[in-house]
Structures are given as structure tokens and as C-alpha cells.
mmCIF file of C-alpha atoms in Angstrom:
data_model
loop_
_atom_site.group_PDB
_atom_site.id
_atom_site.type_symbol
_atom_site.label_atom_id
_atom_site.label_comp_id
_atom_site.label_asym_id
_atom_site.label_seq_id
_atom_site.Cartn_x
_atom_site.Cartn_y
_atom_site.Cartn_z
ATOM 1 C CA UNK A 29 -11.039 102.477 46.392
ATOM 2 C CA UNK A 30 -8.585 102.048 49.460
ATOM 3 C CA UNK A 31 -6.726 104.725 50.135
ATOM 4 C CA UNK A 32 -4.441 106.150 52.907
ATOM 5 C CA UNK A 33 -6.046 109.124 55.774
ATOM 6 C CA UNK A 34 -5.643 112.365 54.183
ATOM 7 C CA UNK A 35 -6.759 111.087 50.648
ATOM 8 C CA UNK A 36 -8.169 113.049 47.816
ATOM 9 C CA UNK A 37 -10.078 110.452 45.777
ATOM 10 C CA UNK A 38 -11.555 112.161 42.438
ATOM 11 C CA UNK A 39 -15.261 110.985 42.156
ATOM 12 C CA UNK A 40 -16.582 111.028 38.409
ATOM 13 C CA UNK A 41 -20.372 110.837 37.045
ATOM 14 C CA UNK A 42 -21.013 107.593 35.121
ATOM 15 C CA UNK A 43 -24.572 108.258 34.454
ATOM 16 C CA UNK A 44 -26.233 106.782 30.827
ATOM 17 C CA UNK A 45 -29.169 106.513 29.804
ATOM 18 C CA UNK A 46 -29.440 110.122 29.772
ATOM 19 C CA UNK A 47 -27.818 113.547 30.546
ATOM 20 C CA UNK A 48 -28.348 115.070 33.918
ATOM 21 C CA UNK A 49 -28.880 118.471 34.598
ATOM 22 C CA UNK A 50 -28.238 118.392 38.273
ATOM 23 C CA UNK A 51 -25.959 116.075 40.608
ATOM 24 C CA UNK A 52 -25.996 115.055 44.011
ATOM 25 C CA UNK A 53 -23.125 113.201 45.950
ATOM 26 C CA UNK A 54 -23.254 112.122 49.543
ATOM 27 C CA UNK A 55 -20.070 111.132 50.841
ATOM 28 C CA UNK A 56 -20.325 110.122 54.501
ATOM 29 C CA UNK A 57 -16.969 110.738 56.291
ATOM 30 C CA UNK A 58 -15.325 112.519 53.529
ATOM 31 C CA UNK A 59 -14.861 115.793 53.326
ATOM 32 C CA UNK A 60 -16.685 117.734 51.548
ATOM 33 C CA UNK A 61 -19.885 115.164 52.645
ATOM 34 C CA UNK A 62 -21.603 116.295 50.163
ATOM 35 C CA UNK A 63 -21.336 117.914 46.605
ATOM 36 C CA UNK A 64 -23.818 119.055 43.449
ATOM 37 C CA UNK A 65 -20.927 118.592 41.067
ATOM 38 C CA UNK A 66 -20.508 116.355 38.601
ATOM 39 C CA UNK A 67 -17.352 115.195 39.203
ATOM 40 C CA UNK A 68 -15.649 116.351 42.761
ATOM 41 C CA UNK A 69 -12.964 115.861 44.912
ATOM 42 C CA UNK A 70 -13.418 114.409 48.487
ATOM 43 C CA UNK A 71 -10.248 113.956 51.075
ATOM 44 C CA UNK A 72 -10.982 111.275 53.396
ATOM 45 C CA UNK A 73 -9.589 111.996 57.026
ATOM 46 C CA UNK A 74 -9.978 108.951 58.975
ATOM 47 C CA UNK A 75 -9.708 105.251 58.491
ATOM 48 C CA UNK A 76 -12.730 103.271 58.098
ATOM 49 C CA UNK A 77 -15.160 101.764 55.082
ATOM 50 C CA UNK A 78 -17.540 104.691 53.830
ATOM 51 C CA UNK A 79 -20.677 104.227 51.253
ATOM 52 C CA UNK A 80 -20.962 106.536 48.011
ATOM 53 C CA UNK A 81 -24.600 107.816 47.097
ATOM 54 C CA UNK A 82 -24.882 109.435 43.495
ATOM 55 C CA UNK A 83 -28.301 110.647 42.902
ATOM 56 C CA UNK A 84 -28.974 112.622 39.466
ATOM 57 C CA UNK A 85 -32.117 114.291 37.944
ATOM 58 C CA UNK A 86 -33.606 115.582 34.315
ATOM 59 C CA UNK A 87 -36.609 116.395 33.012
ATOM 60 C CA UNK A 88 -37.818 112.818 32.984
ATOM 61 C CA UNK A 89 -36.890 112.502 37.195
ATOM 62 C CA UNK A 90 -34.472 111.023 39.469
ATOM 63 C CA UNK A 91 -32.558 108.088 39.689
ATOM 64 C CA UNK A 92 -29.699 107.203 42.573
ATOM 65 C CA UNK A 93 -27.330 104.765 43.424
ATOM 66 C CA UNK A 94 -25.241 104.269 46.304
ATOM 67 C CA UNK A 95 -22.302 101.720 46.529
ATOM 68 C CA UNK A 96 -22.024 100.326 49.780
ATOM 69 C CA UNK A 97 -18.261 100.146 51.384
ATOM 70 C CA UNK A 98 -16.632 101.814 48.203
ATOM 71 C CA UNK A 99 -14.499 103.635 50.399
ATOM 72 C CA UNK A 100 -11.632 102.171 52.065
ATOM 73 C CA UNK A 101 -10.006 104.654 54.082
ATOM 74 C CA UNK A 102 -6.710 102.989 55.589
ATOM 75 C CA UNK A 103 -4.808 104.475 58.885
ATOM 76 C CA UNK A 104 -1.688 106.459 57.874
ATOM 77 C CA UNK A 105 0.004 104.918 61.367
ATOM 78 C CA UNK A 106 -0.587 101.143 61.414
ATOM 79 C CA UNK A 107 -3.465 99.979 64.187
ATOM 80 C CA UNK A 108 -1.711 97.321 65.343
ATOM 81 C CA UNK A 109 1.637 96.320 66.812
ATOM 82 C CA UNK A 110 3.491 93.253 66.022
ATOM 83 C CA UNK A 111 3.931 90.316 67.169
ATOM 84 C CA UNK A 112 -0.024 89.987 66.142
ATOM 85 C CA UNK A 113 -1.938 87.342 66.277
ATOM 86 C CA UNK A 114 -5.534 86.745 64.897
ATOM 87 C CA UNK A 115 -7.590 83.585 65.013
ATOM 88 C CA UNK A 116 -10.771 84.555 64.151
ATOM 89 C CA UNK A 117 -12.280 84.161 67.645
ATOM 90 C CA UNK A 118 -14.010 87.787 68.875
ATOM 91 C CA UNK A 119 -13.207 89.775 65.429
ATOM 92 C CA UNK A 120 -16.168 91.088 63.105
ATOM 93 C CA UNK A 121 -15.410 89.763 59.679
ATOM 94 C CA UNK A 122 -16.086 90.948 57.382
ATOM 95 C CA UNK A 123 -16.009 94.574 59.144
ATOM 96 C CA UNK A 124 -14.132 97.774 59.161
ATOM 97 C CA UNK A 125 -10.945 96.118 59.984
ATOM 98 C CA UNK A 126 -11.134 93.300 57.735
ATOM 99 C CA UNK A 127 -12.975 94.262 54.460
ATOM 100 C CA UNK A 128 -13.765 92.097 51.379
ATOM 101 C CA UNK A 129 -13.871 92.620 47.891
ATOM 102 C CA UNK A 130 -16.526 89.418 46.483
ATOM 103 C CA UNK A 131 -16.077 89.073 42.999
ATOM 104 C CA UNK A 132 -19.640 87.756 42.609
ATOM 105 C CA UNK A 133 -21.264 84.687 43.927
ATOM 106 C CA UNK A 134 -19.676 83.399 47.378
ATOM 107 C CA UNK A 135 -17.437 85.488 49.334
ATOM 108 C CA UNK A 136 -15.042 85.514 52.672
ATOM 109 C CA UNK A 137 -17.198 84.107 55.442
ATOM 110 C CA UNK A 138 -16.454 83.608 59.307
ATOM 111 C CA UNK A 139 -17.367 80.077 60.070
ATOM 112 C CA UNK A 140 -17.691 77.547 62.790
ATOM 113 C CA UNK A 141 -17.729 74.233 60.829
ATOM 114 C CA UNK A 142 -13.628 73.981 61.039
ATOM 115 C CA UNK A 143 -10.600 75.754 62.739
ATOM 116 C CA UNK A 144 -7.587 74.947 62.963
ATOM 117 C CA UNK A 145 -7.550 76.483 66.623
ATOM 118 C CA UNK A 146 -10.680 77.856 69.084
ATOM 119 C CA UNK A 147 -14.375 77.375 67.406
ATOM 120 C CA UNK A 148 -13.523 80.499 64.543
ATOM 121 C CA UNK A 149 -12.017 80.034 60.931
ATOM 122 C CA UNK A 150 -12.801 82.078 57.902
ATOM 123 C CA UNK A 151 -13.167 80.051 54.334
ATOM 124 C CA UNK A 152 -14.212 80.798 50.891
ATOM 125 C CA UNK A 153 -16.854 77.920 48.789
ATOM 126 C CA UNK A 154 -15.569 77.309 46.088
ATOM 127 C CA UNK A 155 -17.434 74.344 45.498
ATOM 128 C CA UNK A 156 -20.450 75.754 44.349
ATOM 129 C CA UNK A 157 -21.727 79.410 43.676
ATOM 130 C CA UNK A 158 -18.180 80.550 43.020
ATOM 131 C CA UNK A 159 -17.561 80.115 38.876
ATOM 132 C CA UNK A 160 -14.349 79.885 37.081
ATOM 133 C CA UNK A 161 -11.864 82.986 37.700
ATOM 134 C CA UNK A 162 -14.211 84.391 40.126
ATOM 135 C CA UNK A 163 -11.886 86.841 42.827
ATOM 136 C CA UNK A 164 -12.277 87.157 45.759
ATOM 137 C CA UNK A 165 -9.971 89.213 48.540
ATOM 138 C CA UNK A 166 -9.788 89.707 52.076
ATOM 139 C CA UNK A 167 -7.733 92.696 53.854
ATOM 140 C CA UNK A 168 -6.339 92.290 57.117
ATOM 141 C CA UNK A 169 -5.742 95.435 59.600
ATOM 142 C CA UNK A 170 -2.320 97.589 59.060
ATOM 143 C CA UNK A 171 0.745 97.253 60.861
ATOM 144 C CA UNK A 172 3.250 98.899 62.739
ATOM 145 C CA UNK A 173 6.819 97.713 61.550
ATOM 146 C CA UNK A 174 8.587 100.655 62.336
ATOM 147 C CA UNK A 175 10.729 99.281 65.389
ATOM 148 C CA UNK A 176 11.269 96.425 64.079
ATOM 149 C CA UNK A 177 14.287 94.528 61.998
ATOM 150 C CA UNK A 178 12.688 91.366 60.673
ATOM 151 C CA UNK A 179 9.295 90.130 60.346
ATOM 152 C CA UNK A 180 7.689 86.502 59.373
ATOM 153 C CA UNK A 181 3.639 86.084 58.486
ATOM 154 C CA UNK A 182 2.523 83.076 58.820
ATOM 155 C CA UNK A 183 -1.220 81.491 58.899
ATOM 156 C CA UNK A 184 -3.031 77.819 59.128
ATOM 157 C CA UNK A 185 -4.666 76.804 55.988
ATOM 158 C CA UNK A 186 -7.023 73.863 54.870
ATOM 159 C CA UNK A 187 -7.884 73.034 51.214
ATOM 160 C CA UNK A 188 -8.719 69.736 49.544
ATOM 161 C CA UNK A 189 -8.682 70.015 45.645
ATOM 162 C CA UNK A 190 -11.929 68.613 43.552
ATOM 163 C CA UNK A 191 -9.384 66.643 41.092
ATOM 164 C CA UNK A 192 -5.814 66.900 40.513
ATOM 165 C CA UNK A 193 -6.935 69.446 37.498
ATOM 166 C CA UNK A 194 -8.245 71.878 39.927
ATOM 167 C CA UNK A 195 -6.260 75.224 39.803
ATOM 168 C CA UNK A 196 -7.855 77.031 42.516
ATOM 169 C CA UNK A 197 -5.272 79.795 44.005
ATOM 170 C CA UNK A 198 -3.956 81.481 46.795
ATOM 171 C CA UNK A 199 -2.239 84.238 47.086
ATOM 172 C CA UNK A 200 -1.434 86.655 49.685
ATOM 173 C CA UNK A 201 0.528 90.198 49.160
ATOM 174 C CA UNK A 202 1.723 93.130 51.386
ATOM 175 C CA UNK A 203 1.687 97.311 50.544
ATOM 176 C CA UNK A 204 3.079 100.067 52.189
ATOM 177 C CA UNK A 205 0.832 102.070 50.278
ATOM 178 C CA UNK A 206 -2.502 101.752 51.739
ATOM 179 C CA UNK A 207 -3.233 99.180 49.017
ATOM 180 C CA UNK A 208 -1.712 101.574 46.449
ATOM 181 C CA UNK A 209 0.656 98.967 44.985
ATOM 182 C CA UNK A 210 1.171 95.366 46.211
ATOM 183 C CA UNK A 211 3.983 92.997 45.944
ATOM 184 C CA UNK A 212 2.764 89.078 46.156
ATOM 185 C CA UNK A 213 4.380 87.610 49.221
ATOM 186 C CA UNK A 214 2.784 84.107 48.947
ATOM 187 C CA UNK A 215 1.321 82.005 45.819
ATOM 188 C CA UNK A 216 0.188 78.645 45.368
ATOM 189 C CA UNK A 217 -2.344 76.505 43.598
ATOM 190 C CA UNK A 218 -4.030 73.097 42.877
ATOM 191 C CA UNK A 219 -2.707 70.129 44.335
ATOM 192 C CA UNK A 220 0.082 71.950 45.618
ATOM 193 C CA UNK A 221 -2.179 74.170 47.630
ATOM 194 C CA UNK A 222 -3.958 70.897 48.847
ATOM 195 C CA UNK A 223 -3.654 69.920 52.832
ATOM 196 C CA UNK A 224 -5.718 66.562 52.181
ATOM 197 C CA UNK A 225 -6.789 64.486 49.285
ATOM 198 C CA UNK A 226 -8.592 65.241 46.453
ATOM 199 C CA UNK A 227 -12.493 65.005 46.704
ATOM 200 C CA UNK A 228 -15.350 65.529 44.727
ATOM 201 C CA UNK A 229 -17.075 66.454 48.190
ATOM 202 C CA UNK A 230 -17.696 69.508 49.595
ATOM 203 C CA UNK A 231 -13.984 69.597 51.997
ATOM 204 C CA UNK A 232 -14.627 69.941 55.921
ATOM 205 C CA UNK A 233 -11.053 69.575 57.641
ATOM 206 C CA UNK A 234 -10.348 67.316 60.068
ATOM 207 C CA UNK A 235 -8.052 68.632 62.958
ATOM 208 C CA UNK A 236 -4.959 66.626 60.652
ATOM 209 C CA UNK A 237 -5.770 68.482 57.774
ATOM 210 C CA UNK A 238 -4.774 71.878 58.383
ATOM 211 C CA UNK A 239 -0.779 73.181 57.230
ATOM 212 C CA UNK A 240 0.966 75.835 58.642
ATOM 213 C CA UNK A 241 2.546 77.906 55.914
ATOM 214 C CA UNK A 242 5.490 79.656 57.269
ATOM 215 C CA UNK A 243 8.392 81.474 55.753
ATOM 216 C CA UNK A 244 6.522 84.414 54.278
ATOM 217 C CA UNK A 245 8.853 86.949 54.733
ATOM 218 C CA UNK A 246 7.683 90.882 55.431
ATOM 219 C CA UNK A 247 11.500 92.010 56.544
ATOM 220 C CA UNK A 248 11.671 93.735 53.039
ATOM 221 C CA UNK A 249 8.830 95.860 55.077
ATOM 222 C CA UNK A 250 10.617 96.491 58.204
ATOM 223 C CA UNK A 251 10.482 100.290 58.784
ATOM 224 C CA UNK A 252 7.396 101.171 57.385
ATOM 225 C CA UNK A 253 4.607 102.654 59.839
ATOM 226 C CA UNK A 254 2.061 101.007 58.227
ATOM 227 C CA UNK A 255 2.061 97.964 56.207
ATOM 228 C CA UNK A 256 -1.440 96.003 54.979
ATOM 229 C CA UNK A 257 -1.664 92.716 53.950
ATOM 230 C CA UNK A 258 -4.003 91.125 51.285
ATOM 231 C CA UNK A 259 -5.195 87.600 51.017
ATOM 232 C CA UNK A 260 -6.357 86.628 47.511
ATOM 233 C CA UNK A 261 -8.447 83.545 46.503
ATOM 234 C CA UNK A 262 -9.360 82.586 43.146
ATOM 235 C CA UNK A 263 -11.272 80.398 42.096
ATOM 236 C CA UNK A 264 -11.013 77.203 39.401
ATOM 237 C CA UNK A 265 -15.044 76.144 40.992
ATOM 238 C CA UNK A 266 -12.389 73.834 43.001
ATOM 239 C CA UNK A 267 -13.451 73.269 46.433
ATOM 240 C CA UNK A 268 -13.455 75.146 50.164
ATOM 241 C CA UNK A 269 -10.555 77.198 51.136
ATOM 242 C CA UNK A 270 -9.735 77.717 55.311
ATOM 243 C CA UNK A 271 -7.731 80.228 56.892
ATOM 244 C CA UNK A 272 -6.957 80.651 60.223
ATOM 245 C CA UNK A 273 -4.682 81.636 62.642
ATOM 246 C CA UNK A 274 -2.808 84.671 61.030
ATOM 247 C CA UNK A 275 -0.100 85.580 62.970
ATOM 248 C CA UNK A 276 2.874 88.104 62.339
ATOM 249 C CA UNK A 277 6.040 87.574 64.485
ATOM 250 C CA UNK A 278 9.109 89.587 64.820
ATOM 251 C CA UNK A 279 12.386 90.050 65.638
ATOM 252 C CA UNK A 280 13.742 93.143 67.106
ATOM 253 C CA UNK A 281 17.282 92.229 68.032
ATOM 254 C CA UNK A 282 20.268 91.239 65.425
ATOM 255 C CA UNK A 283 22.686 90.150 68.398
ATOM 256 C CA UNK A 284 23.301 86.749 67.965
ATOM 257 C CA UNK A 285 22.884 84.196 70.414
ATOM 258 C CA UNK A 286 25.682 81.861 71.438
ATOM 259 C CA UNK A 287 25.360 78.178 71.065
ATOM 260 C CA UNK A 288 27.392 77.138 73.009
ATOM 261 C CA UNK A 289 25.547 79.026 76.243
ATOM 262 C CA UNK A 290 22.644 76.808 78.189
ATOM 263 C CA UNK A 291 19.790 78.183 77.037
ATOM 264 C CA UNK A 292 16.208 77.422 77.836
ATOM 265 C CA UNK A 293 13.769 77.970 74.445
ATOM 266 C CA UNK A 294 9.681 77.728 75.029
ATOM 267 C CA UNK A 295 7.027 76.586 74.350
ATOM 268 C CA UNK A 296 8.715 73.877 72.290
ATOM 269 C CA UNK A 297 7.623 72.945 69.970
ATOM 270 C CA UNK A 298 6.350 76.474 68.825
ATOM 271 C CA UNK A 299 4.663 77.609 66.063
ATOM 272 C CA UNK A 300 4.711 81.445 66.565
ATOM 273 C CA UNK A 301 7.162 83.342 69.105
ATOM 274 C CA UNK A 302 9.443 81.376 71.062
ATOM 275 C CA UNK A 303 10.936 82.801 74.556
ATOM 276 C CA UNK A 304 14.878 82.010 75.075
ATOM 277 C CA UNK A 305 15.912 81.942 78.608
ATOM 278 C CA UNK A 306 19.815 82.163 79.326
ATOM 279 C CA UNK A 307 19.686 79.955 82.326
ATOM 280 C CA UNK A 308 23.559 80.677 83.638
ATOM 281 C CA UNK A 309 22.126 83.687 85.038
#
């Protein structure tokens, strides 16, 4: 149910129970937005997340069903330019540009009880609500890495494990396929996901207890117009999960610089983009 702009998703009846003798889909912002066939086609021309209504009738009356957000329609150009940085501050989330996918029970949730920076994180609870297995996935917007030559993700996290058995997971991938296909960029779990000490508590981080996790490479992505990445959290009914502070930087030079030249690098230390100031000039 994500697609690229310009789509043609193939809708099919799944009605039981019974055999309709009449059909009626609603497809807001697809094309055709509406349809009395059992099973149509619909080309979707222009990102955003889009409800499905089915409705069907017999003899013995109506029944309908509408699944909200089925439709993710991703831009065929990516929305945003890199570097990027996101921290959770002003965004809506979940929203248009950031949908979920809950697997049942809790899901992706904006919060103010920890950050790593500003007043904004999001987390998943996996401490209670959330069994065994349960999935749950947040997208992030697309991006432009078309002018580019290498590019770096990188994002805060904040996780205590519930015991050292605890197998919760992260994972986070990227596509150039409008979440066609998606190669894992990013996986850990358990105790070696942990920022902090096991507890059987529900985890709050304290401002120590947050890791960046750097090194997650996207050059392999460098060229593409549009790239989306996925973060993935699944559960072991382990404990909270933070994320914060997503940031994508790049470089679009190969030149290299010379040591030996007095050079000026800031902020330093940096976590992100660095400036590099030749200061012979």
C-alpha cells in the first residue's frame, strides 16, 4: 500500500459472508475516485495518505468498510533536500509525511516525556500493550540524493532492556522504490540495542542515556531522486524505545583536503555537518 505518483494499484473485493450483486469503491485522490466494479484499477497522481471505502449490497442489504490511510502515495521527486535534519519539534507525527504502520496494540507516538534535544522525541511502549513479535514501522519523508556523492543517516536513540533476555529490535532500511523493495541499513537488538541498564521499569531517559548511532551509510543511494527511509521496531514486550534527532548529512565534493594546510573545522565537537575553513586565505 505505498506506492510511487503515477501508480496503478489493482483493488480486489474480499467480501464473505455472502455474494454481492453490486459494488461500490470510493477512492479519494485516486483516479478513477470512484468505481461499481468489483475489482478496479485506480492510478494515484499525487503524494499523500488516502482512505479506501468498499461498500457492497444483496438481497439481504448493505454492508461497507473503509480502511483509513491504506494508501500511501509517495512523491516521484524526493520532498526534501539533504543535509536534513528532523528533531521532532514542529512536525505532525504521525501525518502525511511521516506515516505508521501499528501492528496492533501501541504504536509510534510523539512525546514530551524525553528528548534527546528541544522538548520533542518520538518512542514506541513496549512495556506494556505491545505483545511478543508485535511490528510496528515508521516512514520518514523522501529524499533528494541526486546531487550528491555520499550520504550518512544518523539519529539519537534511547532504550533500556527489561532483562538481558529481552530481544526487542531495531531496524531501519532505505528504498528507491517508493517502499517497493527495501534493503536494511541498520539492525540491532537486546542488550546491544540498550543505552542504559536493564530495568524492570517502565525506561524514561535521562539526558546521559541517549546514543548517537552513526555510520549508517545511504552512499549506495547517491543518485537517486527519491530515496525513503523506514524505521522498524519490534517488539520482545521489552521496554520503551526513543528516537530522535534524525538527521541525513552529505558530502558533495570528492577533492580531498590537505592536512598539512591550517584549517579551521566547526562546531567541534560536531555531531552532524561540520564547516572547514582554510584560514591561509
Amino acid at each position: 500500500n505505498i506506492v510511487c505518483e503515477g501508480t496503478i494499484i489493482n483493488f480486489a473485493d474480499g467480501s464473505w459472508n455472502g455474494d454481492p450483486t453490486s459494488w461500490q469503491w470510493d477512492f479519494p485522490g485516486g483516479t478513477p475516485s470512484s468505481s461499481p466494479l468489483q475489482n478496479p484499477a485506480v492510478q494515484y497522481n499525487t503524494a499523500g495518505v488516502y482512505d479506501v471505502t468498499l461498500t457492497v449490497t444483496n438481497s439481504a442489504g448493505t454492508d461497507s468498510k473503509t480502511l483509513t490511510g491504506n494508501v500511501t502515495v509517495v512523491p516521484a521527486l524526493g520532498a526534501n533536500a539533504i543535509p536534513y535534519a528532523e528533531g521532532f519539534e514542529s512536525i505532525t507525527f504521525p501525518g502525511t509525511d511521516w506515516p505508521i504502520t501499528n501492528g496492533g496494540g501501541n504504536t509510534w507516538t510523539q512525546t514530551t516525556q524525553a528528548s534527546h534535544s528541544g522538548s520533542n522525541a518520538v518512542y514506541i511502549n513496549n512495556y506494556t500493550g505491545n505483545t511478543t513479535n508485535t511490528s510496528d514501522i515508521f516512514l520518514t519523508p523522501t529524499y533528494n540524493l541526486s546531487n550528491v556523492t555520499q550520504a550518512n543517516l544518523t539519529f539519537w536513540l534511547a532504550f533500556a532492556a527489561r532483562s538481558t533476555a529481552s530481544t526487542d529490535q531495531l531496524k531501519v532500511y532505505a528504498s528507491t522504490s517508493c517502499g517497493q523493495l527495501w534493503a536494511i541499513r541498520y539492525n540491532k537488538s537486546g542488550t546491544t540495542l540498550s543505552t542504559a541498564a536493564c530495568t524492570t521499569s517502565a525506561f524514561i531517559p535521562t539526558s546521559s542515556q541517549w546514543r548517537a548511532e552513526t555510520g549508517i551509510d545511504l552512499t549506495p543511494y547517491v543518485g537517486n531522486s527519491s530515496v525513503y527511509v523506514k524505521f522498524h521496531a519490534v517488539s520482545d514486550y521489552g521496554n520503551m524505545l526513543y528516537v530522535d534527532d534524525i538527521n541525513i548529512s552529505v558530502v558533495t565534493s570528492t577533492d580531498n583536503i590537505n592536512a598539512e594546510k591550517n584549517i579551521e573545522v566547526f562546531p567541534n565537537p560536531s555531531n552532524g555537518i561540520v564547516n572547514i575553513t582554510n584560514l591561509e586565505n
